[in-house]
PDB file of C-alpha atoms and ligand atoms in Angstrom:
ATOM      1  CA  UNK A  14       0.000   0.000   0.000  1.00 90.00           C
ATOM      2  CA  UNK A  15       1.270   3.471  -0.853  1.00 98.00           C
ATOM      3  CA  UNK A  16       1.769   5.951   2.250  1.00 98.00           C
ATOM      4  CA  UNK A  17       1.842   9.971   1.357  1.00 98.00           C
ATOM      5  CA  UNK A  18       2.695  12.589   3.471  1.00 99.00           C
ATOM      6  CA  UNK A  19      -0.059  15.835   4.028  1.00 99.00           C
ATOM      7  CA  UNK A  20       0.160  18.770   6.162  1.00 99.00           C
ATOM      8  CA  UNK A  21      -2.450  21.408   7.329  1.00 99.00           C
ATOM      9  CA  UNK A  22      -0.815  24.413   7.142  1.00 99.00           C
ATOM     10  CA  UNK A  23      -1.528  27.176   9.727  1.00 98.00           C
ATOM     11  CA  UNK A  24      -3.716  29.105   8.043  1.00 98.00           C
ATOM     12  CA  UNK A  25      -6.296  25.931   7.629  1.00 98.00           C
ATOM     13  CA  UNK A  26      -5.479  25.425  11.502  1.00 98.00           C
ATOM     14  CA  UNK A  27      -6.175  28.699  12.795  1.00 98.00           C
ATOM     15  CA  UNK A  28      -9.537  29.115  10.578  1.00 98.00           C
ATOM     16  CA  UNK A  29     -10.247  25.890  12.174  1.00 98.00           C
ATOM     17  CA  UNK A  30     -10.620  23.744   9.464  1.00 98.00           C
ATOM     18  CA  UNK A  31      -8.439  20.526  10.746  1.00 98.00           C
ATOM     19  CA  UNK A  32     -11.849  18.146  10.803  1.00 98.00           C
ATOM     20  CA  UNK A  33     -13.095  19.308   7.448  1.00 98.00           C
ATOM     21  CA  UNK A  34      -9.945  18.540   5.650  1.00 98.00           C
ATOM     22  CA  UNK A  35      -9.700  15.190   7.286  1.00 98.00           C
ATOM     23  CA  UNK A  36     -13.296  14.592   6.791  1.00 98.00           C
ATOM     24  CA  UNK A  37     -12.662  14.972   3.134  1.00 98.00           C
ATOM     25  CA  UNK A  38      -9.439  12.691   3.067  1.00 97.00           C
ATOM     26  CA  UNK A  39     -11.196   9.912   4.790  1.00 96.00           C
ATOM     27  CA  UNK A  40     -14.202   9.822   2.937  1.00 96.00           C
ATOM     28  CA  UNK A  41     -12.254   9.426  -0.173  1.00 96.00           C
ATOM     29  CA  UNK A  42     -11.331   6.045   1.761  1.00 95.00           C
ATOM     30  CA  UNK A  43      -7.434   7.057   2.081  1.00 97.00           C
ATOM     31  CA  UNK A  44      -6.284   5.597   5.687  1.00 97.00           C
ATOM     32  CA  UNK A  45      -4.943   8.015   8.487  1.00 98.00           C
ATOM     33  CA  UNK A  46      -1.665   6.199   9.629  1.00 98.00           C
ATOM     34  CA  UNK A  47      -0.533   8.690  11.810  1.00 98.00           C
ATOM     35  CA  UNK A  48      -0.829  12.185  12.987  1.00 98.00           C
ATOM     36  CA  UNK A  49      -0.107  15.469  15.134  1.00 98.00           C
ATOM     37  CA  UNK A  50      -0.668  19.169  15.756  1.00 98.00           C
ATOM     38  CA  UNK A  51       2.893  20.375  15.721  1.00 98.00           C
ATOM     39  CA  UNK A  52       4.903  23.986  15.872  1.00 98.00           C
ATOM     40  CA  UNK A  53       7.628  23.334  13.154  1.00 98.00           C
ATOM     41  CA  UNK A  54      11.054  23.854  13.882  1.00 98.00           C
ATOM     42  CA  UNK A  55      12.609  26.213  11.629  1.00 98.00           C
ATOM     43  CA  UNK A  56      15.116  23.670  10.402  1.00 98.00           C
ATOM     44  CA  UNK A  57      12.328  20.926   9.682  1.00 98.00           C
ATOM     45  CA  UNK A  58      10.870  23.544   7.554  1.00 98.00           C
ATOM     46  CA  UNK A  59      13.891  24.655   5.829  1.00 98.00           C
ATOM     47  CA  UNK A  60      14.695  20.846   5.198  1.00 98.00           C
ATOM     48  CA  UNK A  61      11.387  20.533   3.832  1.00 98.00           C
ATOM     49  CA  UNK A  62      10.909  23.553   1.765  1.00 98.00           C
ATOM     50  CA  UNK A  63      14.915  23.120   0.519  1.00 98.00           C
ATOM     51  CA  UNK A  64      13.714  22.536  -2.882  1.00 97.00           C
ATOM     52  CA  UNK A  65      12.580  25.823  -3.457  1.00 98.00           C
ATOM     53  CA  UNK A  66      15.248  27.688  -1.722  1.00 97.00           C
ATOM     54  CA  UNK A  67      15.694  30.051  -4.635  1.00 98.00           C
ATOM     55  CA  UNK A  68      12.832  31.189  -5.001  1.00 98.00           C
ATOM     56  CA  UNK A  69      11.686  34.513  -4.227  1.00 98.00           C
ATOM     57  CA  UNK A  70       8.910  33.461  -2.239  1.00 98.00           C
ATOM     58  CA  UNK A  71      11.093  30.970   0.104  1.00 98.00           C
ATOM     59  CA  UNK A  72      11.661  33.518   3.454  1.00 98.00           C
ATOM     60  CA  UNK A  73       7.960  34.315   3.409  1.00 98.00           C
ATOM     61  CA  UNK A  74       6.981  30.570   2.733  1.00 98.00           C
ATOM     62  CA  UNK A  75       9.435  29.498   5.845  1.00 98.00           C
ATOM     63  CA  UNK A  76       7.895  32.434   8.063  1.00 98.00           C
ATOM     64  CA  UNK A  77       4.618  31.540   7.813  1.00 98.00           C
ATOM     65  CA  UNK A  78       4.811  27.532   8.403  1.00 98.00           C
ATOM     66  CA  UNK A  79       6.274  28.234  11.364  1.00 98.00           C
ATOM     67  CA  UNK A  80       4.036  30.831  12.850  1.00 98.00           C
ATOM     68  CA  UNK A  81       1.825  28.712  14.277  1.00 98.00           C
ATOM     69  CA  UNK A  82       0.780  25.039  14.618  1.00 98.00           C
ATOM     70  CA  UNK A  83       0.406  22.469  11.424  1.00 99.00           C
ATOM     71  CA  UNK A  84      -1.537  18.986  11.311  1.00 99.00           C
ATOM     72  CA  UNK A  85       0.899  16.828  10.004  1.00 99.00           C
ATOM     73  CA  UNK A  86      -0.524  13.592   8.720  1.00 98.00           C
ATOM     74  CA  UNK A  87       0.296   9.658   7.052  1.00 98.00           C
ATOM     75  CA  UNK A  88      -2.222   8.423   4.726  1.00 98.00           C
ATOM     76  CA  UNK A  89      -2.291   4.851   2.990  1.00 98.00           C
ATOM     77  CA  UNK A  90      -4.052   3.628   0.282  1.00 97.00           C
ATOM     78  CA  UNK A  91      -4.091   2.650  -3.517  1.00 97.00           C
ATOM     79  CA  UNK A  92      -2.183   5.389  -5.412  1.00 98.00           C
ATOM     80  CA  UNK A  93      -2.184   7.432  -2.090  1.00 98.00           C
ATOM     81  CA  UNK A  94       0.127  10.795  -3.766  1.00 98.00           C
ATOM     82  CA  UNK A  95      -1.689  10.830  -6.638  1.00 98.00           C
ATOM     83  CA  UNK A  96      -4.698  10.775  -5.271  1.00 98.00           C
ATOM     84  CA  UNK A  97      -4.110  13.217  -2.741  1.00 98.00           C
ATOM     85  CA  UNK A  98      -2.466  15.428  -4.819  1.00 98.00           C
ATOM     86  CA  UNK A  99      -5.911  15.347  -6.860  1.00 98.00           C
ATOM     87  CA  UNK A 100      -7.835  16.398  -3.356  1.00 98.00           C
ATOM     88  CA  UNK A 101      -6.019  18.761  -1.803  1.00 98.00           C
ATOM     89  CA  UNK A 102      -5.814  20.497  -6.133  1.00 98.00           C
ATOM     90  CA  UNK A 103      -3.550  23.076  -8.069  1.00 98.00           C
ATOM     91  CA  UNK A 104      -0.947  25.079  -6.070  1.00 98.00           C
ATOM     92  CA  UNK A 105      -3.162  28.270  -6.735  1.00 98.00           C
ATOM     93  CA  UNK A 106      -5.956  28.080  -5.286  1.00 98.00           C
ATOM     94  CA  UNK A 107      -7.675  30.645  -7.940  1.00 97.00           C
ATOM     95  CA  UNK A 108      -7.035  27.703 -10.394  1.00 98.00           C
ATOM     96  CA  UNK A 109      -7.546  25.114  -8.183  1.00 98.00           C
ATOM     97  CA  UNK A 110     -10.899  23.056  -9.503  1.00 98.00           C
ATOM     98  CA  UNK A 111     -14.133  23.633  -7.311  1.00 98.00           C
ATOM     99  CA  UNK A 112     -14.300  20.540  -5.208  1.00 98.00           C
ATOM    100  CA  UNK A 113     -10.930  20.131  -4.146  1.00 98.00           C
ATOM    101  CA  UNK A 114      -9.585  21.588  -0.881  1.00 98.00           C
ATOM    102  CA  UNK A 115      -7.835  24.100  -2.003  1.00 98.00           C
ATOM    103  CA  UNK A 116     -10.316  25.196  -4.697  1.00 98.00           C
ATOM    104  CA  UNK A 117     -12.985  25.276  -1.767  1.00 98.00           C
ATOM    105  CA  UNK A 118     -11.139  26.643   0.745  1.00 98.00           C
ATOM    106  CA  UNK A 119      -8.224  28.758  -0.384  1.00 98.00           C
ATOM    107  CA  UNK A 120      -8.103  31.885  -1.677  1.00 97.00           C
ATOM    108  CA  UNK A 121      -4.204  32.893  -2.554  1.00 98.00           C
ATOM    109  CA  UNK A 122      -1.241  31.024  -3.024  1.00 98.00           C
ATOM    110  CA  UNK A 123       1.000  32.410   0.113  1.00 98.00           C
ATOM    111  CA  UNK A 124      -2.182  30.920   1.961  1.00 98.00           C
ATOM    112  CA  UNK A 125      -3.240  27.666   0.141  1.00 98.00           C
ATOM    113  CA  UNK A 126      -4.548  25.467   3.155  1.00 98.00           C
ATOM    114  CA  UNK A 127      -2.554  22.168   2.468  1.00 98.00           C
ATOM    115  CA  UNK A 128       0.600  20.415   1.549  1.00 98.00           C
ATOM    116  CA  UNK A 129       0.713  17.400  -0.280  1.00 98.00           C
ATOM    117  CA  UNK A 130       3.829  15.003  -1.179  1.00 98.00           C
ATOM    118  CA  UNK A 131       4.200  15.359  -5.603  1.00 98.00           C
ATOM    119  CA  UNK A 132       5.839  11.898  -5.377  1.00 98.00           C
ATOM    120  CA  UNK A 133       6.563   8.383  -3.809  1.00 98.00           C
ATOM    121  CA  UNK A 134      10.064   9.600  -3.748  1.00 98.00           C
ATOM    122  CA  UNK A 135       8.928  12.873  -1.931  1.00 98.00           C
ATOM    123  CA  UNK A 136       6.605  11.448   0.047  1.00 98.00           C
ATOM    124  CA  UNK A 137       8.951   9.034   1.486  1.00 98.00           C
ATOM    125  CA  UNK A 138      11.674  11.396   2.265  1.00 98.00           C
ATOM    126  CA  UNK A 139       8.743  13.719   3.827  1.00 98.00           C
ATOM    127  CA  UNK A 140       7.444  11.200   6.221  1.00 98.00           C
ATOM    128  CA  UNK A 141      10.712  10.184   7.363  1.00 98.00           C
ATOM    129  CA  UNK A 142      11.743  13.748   7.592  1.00 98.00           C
ATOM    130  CA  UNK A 143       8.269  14.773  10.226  1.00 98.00           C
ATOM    131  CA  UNK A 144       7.615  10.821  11.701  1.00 98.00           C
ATOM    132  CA  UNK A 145       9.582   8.553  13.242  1.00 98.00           C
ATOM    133  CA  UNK A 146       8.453   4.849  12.111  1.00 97.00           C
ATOM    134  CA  UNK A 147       7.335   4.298  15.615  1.00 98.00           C
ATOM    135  CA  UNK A 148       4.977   6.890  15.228  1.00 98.00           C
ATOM    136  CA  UNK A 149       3.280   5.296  12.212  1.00 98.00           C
ATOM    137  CA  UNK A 150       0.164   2.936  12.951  1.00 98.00           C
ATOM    138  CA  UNK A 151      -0.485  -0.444  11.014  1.00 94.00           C
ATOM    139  CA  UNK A 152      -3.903  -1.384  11.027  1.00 96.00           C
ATOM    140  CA  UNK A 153      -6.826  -2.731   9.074  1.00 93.00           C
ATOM    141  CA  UNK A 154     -10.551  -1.518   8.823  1.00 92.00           C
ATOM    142  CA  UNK A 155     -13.586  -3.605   7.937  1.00 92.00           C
ATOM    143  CA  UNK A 156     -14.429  -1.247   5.254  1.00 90.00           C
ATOM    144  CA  UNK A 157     -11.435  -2.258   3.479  1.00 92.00           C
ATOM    145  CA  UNK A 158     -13.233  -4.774   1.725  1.00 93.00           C
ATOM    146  CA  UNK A 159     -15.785  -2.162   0.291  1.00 93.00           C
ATOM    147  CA  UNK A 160     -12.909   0.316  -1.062  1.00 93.00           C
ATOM    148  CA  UNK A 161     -10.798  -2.472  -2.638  1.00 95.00           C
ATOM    149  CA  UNK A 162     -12.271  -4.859  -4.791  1.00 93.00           C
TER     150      UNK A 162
HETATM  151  P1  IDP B 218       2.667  22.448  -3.995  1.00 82.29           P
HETATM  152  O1  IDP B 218       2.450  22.799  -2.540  1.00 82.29           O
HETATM  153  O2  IDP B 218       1.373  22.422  -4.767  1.00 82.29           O
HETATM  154  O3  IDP B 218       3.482  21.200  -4.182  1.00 82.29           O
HETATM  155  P2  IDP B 218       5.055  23.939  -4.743  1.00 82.29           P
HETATM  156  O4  IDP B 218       5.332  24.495  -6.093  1.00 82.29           O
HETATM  157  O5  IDP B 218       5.847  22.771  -4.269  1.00 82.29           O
HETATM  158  O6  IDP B 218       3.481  23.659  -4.650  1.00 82.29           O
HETATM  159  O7  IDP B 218       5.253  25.143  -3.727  1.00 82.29           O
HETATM  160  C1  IDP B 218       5.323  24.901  -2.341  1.00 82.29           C
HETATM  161  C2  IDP B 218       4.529  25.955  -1.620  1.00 82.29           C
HETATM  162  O8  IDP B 218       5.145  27.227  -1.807  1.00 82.29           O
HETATM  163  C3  IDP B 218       3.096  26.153  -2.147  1.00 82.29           C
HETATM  164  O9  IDP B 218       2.183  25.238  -1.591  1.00 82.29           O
HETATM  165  C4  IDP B 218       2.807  27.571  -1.718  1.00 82.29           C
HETATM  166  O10 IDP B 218       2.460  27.621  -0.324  1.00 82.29           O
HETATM  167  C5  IDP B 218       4.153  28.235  -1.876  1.00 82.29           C
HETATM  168  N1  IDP B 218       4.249  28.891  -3.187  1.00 82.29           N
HETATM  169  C6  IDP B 218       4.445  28.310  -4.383  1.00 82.29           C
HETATM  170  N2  IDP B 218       4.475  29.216  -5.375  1.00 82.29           N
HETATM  171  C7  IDP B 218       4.310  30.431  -4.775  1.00 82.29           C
HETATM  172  C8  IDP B 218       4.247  31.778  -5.260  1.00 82.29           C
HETATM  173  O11 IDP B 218       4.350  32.047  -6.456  1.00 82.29           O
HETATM  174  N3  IDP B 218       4.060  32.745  -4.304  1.00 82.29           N
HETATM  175  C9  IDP B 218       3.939  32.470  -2.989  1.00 82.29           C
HETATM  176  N4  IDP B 218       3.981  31.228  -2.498  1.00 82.29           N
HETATM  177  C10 IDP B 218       4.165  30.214  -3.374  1.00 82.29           C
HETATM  178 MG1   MG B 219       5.505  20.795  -3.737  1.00 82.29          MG
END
């Protein structure tokens, strides 16, 4: 099973939107594996962010995902990144599609509600960069059998 690594950033937390995010992910029928309400250290976030560095909107990026608290989550299921990536919707989210998070929810770019890993590669160096494996949770549910054929 594929694991991806999301993160509500702390503009969804503050505006309170934590259980309608989730809500969303887990009716899709992705798994929550593990999670927590975190203040990031700046080097976690600079170690995160590291591939956009250069960019002009980097220091402002870094400032504001440590500012306050994120949900940091592990989700499992078929195709988990892609599929999340198709939830949480395009990085803007004035072109994200109505229905996805950040086409619901978000108005601006600097603001856009979620993070979502772009690849198995990145989403295995992400969860190994914000959970240890002892933090991660292997379990079944009955409803398995009516999400998987
Ligand atoms: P993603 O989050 O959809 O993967 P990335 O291109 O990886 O998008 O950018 C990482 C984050 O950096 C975005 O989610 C957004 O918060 C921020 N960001 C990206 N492009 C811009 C921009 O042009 N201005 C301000 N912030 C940006
Ligand atoms: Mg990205």
């Amino acid at each position: 099973m594929e694991r991806t690594f999301v993160m509500i950033k702390p503009d969804a937390v503050q505006r309170k939107l934590i259980g309608e995010i989730v809500q969303r992910i887990e009716r899709k029928g992705l798994k929550l594996v593990a999670a927590k309400l975190m203040t990031v250290p700046q080097s976690l976030a600079e170690t995160h962010y590291a591939e956009h560095k250069e960019r002009p909107f980097y220091n402002s990026l870094i400032s504001f995902i440590t500012s306050a608290p994120v949900f940091a989550m592990v989700l499992e299921g078929e195709d988990a990144v892609n599929i999340s990536r198709h939830i949480i919707g395009a990085t803007n989210p004035s072109e994200a599609s109505l229905g996805t998070i950040r086409g619901d929810l978000g108005l601006t770019v600097g603001r856009n509600v979620v993070h979502g890993s772009d690849s198995v590669e990145s989403a295995e160096r992400e969860i190994a960069l914000w959970f240890d494996e002892s933090e991660i949770s292997s379990y079944t549910l009955p409803e398995d059998v009516w999400v998987y054929e």
